JSON list of C-alpha atoms in Angstrom, two decimals:
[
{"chain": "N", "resi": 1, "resn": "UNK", "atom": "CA", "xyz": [0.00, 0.00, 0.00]},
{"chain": "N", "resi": 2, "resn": "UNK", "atom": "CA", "xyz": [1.58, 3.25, -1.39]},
{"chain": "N", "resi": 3, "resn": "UNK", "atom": "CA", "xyz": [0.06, 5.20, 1.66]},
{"chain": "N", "resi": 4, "resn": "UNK", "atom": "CA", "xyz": [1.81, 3.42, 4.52]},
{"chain": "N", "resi": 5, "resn": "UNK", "atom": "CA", "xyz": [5.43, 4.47, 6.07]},
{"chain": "N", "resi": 6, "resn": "UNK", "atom": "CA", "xyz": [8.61, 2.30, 4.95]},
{"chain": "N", "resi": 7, "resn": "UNK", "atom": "CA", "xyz": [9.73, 0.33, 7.88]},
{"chain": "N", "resi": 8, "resn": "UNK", "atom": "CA", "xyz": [13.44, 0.67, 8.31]},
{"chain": "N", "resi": 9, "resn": "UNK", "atom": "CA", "xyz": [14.77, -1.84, 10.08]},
{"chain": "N", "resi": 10, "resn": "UNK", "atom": "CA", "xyz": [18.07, -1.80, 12.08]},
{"chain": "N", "resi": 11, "resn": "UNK", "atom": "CA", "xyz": [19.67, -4.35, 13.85]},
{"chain": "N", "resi": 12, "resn": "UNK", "atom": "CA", "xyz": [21.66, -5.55, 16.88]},
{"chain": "N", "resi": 13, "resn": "UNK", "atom": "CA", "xyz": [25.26, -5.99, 18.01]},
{"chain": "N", "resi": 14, "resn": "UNK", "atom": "CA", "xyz": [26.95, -8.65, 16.20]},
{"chain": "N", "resi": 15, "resn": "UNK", "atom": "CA", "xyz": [24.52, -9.05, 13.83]},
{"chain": "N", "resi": 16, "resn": "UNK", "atom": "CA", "xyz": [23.87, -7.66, 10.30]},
{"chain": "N", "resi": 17, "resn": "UNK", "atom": "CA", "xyz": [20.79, -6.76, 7.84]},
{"chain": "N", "resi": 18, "resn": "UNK", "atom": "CA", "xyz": [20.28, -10.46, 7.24]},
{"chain": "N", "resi": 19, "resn": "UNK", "atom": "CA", "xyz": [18.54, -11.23, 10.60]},
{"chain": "N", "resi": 20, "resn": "UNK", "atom": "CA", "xyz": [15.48, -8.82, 8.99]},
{"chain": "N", "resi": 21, "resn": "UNK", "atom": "CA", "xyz": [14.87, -11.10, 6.04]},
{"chain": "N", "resi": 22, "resn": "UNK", "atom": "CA", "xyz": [12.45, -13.63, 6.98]},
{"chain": "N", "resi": 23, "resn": "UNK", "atom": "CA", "xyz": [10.61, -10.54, 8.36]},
{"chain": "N", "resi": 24, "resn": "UNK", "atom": "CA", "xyz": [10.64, -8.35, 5.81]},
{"chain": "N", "resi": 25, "resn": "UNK", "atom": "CA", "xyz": [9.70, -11.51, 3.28]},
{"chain": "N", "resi": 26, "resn": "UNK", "atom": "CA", "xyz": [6.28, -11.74, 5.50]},
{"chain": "N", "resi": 27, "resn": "UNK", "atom": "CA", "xyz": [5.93, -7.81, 5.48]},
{"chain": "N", "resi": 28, "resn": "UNK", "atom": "CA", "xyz": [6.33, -7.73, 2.09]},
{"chain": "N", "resi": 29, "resn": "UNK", "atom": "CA", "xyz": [3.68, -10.22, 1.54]},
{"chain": "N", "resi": 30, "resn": "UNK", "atom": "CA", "xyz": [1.62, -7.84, 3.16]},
{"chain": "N", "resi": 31, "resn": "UNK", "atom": "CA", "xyz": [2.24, -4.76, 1.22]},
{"chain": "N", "resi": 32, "resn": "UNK", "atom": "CA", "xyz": [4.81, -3.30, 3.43]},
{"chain": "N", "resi": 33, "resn": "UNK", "atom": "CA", "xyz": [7.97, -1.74, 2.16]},
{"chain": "N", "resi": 34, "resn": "UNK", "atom": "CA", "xyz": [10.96, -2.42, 4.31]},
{"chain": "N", "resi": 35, "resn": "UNK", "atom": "CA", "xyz": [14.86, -1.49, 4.63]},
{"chain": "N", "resi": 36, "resn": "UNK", "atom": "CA", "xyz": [17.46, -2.40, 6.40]},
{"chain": "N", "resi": 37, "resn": "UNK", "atom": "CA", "xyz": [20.27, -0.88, 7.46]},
{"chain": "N", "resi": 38, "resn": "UNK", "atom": "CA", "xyz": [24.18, -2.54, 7.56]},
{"chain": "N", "resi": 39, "resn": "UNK", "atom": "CA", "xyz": [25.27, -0.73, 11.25]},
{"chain": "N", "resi": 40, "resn": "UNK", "atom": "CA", "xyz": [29.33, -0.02, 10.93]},
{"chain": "N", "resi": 41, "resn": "UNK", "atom": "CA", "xyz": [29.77, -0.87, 14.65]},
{"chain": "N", "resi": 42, "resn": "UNK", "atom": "CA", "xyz": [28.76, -4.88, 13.66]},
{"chain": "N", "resi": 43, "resn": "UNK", "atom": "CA", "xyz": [32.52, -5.14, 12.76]},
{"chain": "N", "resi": 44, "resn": "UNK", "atom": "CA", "xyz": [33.01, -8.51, 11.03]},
{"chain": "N", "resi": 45, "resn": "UNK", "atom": "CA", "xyz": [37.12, -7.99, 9.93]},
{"chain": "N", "resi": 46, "resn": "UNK", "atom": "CA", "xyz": [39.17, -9.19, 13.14]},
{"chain": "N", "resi": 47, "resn": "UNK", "atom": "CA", "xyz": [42.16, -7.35, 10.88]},
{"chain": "N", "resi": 48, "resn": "UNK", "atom": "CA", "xyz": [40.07, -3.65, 11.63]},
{"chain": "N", "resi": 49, "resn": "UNK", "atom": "CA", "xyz": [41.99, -1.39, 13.65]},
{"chain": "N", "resi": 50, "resn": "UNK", "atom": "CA", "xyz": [40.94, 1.10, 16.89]},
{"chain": "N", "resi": 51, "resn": "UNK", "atom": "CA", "xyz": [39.53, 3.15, 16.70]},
{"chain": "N", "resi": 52, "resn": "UNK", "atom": "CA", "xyz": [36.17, 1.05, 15.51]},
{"chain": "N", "resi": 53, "resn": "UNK", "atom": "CA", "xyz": [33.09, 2.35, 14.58]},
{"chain": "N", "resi": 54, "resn": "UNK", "atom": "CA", "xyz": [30.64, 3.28, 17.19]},
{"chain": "N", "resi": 55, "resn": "UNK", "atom": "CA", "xyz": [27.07, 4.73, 18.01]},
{"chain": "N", "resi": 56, "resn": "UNK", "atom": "CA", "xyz": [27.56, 7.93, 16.43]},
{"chain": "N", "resi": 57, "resn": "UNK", "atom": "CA", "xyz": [28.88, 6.31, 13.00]},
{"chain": "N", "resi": 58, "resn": "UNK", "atom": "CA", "xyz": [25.62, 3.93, 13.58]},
{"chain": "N", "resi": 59, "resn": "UNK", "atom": "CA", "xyz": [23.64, 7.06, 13.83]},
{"chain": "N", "resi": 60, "resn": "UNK", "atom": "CA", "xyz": [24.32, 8.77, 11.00]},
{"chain": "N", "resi": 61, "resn": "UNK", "atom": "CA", "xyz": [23.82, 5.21, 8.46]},
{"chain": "N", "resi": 62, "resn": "UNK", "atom": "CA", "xyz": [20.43, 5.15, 10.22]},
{"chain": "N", "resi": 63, "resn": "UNK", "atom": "CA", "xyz": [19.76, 8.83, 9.72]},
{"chain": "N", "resi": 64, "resn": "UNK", "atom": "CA", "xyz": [21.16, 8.65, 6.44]},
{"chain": "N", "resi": 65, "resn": "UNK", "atom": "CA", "xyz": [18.73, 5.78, 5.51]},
{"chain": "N", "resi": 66, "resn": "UNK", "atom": "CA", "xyz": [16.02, 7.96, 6.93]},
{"chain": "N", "resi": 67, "resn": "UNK", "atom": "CA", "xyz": [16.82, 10.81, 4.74]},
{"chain": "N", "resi": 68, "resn": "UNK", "atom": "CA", "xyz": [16.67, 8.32, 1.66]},
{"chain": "N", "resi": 69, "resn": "UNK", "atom": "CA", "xyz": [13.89, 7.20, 1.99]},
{"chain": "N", "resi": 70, "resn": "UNK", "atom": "CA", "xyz": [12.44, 10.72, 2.38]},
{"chain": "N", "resi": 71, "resn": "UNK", "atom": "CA", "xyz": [8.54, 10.04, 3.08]},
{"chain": "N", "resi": 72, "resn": "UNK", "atom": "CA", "xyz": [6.99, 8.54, 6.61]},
{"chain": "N", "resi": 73, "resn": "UNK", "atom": "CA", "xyz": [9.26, 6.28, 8.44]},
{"chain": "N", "resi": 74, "resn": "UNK", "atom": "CA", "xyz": [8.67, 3.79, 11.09]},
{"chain": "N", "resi": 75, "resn": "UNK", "atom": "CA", "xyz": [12.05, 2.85, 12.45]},
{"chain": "N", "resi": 76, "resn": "UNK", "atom": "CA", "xyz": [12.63, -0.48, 13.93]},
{"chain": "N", "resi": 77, "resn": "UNK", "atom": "CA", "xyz": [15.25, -1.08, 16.15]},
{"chain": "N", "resi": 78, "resn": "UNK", "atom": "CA", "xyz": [16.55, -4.51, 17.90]},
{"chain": "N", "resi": 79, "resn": "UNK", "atom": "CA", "xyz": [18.75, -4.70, 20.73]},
{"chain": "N", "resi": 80, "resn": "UNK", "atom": "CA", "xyz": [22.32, -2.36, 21.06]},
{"chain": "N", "resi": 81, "resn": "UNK", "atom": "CA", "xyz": [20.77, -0.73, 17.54]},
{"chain": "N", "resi": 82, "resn": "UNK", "atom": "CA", "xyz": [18.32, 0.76, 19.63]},
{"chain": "N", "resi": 83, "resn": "UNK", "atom": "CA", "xyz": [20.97, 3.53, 20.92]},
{"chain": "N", "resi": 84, "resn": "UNK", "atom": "CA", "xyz": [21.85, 5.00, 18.01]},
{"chain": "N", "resi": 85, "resn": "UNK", "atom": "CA", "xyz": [18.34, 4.86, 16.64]},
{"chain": "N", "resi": 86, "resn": "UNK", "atom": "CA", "xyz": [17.50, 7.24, 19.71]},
{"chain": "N", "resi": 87, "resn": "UNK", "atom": "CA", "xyz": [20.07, 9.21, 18.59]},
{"chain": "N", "resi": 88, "resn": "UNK", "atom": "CA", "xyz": [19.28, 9.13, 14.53]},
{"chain": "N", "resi": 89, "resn": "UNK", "atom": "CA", "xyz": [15.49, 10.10, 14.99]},
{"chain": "N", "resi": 90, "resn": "UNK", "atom": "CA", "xyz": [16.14, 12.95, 17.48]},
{"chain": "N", "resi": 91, "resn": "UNK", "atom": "CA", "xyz": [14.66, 16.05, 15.27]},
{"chain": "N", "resi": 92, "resn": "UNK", "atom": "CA", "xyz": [13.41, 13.51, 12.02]},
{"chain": "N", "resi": 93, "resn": "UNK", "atom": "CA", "xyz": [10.37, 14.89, 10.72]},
{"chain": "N", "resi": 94, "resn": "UNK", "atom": "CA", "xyz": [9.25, 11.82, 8.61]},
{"chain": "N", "resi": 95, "resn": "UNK", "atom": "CA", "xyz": [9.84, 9.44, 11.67]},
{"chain": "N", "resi": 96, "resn": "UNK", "atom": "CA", "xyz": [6.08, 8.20, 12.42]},
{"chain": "N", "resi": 97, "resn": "UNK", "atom": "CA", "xyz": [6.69, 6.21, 14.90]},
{"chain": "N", "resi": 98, "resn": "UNK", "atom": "CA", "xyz": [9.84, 4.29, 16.38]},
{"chain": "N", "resi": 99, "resn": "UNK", "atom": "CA", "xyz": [9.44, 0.80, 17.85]},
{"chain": "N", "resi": 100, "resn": "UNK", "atom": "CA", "xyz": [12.32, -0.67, 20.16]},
{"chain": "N", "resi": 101, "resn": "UNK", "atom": "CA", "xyz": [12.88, -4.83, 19.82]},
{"chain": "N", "resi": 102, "resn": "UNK", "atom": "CA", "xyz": [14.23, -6.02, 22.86]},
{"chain": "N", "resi": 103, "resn": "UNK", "atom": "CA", "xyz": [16.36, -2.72, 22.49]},
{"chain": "N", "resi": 104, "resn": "UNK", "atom": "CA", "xyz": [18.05, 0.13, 24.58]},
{"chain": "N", "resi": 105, "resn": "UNK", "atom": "CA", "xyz": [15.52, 3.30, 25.05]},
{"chain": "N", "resi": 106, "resn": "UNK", "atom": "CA", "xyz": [18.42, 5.85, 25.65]},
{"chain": "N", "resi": 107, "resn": "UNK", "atom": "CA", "xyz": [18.11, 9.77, 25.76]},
{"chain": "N", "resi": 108, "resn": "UNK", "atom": "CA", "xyz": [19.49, 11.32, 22.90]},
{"chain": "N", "resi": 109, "resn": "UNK", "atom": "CA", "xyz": [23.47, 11.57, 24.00]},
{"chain": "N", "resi": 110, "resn": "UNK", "atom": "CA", "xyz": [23.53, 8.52, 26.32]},
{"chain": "N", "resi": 111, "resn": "UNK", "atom": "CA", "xyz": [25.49, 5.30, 25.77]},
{"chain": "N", "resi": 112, "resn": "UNK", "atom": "CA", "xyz": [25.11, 1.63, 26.47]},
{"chain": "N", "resi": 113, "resn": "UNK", "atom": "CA", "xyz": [27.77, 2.10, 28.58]},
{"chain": "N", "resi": 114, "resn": "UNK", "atom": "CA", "xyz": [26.86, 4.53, 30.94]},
{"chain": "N", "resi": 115, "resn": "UNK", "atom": "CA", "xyz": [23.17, 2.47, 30.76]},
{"chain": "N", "resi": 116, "resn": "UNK", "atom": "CA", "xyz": [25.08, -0.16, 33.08]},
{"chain": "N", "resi": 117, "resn": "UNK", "atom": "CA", "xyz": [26.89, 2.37, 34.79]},
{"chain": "N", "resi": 118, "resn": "UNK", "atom": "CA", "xyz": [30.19, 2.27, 33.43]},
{"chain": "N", "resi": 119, "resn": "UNK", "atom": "CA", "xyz": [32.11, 5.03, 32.46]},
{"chain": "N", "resi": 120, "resn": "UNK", "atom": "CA", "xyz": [32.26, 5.96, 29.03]},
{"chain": "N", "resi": 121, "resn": "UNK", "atom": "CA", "xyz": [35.74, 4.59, 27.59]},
{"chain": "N", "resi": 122, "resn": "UNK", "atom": "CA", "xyz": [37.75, 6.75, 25.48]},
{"chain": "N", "resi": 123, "resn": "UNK", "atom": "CA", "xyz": [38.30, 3.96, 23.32]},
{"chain": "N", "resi": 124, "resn": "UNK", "atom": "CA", "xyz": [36.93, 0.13, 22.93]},
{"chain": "N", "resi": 125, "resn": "UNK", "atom": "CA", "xyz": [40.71, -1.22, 22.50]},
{"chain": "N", "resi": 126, "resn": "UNK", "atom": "CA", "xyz": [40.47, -4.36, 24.48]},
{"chain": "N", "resi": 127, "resn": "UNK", "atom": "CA", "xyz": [36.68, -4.22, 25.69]},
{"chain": "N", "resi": 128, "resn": "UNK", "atom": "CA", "xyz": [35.43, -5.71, 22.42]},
{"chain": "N", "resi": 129, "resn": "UNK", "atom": "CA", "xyz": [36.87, -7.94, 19.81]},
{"chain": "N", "resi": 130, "resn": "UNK", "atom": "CA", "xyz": [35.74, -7.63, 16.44]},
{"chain": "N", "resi": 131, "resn": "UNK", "atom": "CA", "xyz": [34.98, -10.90, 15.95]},
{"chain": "N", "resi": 132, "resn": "UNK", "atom": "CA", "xyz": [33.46, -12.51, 19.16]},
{"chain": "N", "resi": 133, "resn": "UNK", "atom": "CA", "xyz": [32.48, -16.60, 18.31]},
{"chain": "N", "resi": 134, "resn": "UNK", "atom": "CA", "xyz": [30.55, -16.45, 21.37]},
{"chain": "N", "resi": 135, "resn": "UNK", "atom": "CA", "xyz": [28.08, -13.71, 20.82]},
{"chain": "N", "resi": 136, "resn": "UNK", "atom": "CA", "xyz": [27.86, -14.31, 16.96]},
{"chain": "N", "resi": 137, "resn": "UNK", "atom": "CA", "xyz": [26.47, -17.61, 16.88]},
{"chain": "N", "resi": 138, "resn": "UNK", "atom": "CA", "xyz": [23.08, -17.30, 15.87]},
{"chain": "N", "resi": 139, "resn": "UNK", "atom": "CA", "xyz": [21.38, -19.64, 18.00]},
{"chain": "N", "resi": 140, "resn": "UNK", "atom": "CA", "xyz": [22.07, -17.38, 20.62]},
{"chain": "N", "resi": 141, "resn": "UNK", "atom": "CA", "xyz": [19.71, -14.80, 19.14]},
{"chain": "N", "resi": 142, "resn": "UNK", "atom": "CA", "xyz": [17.02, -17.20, 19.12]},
{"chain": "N", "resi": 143, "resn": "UNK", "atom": "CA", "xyz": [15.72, -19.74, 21.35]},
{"chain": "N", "resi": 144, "resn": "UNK", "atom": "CA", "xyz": [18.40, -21.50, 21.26]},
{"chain": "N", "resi": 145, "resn": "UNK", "atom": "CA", "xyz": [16.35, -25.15, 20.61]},
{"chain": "N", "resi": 146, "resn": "UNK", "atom": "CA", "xyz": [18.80, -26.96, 17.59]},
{"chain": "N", "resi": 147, "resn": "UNK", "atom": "CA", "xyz": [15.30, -28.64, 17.39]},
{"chain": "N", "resi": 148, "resn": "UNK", "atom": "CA", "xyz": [13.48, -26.21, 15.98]},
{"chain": "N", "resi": 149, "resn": "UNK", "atom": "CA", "xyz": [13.83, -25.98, 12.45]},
{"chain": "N", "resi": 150, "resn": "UNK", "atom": "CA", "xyz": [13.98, -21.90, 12.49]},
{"chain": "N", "resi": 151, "resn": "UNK", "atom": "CA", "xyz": [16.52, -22.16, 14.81]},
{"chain": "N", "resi": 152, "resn": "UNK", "atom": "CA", "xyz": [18.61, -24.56, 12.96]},
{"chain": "N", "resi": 153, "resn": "UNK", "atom": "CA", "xyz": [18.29, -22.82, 9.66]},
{"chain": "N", "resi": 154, "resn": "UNK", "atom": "CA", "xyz": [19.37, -19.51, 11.34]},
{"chain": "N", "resi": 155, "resn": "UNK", "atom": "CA", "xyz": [22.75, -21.25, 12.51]},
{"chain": "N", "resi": 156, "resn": "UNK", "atom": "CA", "xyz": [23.55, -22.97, 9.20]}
]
């Protein structure tokens, strides 16, 4: 339908625009239009040097995207890409409405760090490696049952 607002979608830590597809496939198939933004801060190249991308370089791709698509927005964000969606649709007059996955709900200007109390770092050098097995297996972004054949075709 012409008349609604493109969805823009924007993803977690450690994850990329792929974990959108299987919903924007469905929302498509209901007349939705959808995009999906590639967050810099998702490094995948363990060879990337400090200092790596952060909220404020996530902010301006989702802003950017924003500005693309340049009618009514609804931006939806999932997980750690709900800080710098905060921080994207502060002032965006074609944001409709903003809907927060399992995310952070920061003010405009905070950080997931200070969220848990912890100091802002001047740099991430040793807090975060850009490639993290651990966190970046997919089963751990969904419920986790090997069973389930959603769950299995996410970790394949």
């Amino acid at each position: 339908m012409p008349d609604r607002p493109t969805m823009l979608l924007v993803h977690g830590g450690h994850h990329g625009p792929w974990v959108w597809e299987r919903l924007q496939s469905v929302l498509r198939e209901r007349g939705w239009i959808t995009e999906a933004v590639a967050l810099p801060s998702a490094v995948h190249d363990p060879e990337r040097a400090e200092p790596l991308p952060g909220m404020y370089d996530d902010a301006r791709v989702v802003r950017a995207a924003i500005g693309e698509i340049g009618r009514p927005v609804i931006v939806v964000a999932h997980s750690q890409g709900g800080a710098p969606t905060t921080e994207a649709i502060a002032g965006e007059t074609n944001v409709v409405h903003a809907v927060f996955v399992a995310a952070y709900m920061l003010d405009v200007g905070e950080g997931v760090f200070q969220t848990h109390g912890i100091p802002a770092p001047t740099t991430l050098e040793g807090l975060r490696s850009p490639v993290n097995p651990e966190l970046n297996l997919p089963a751990a972004f969904y419920d986790g049952d090997a069973n389930n054949p959603e769950t299995a075709e996410a970790c394949s």
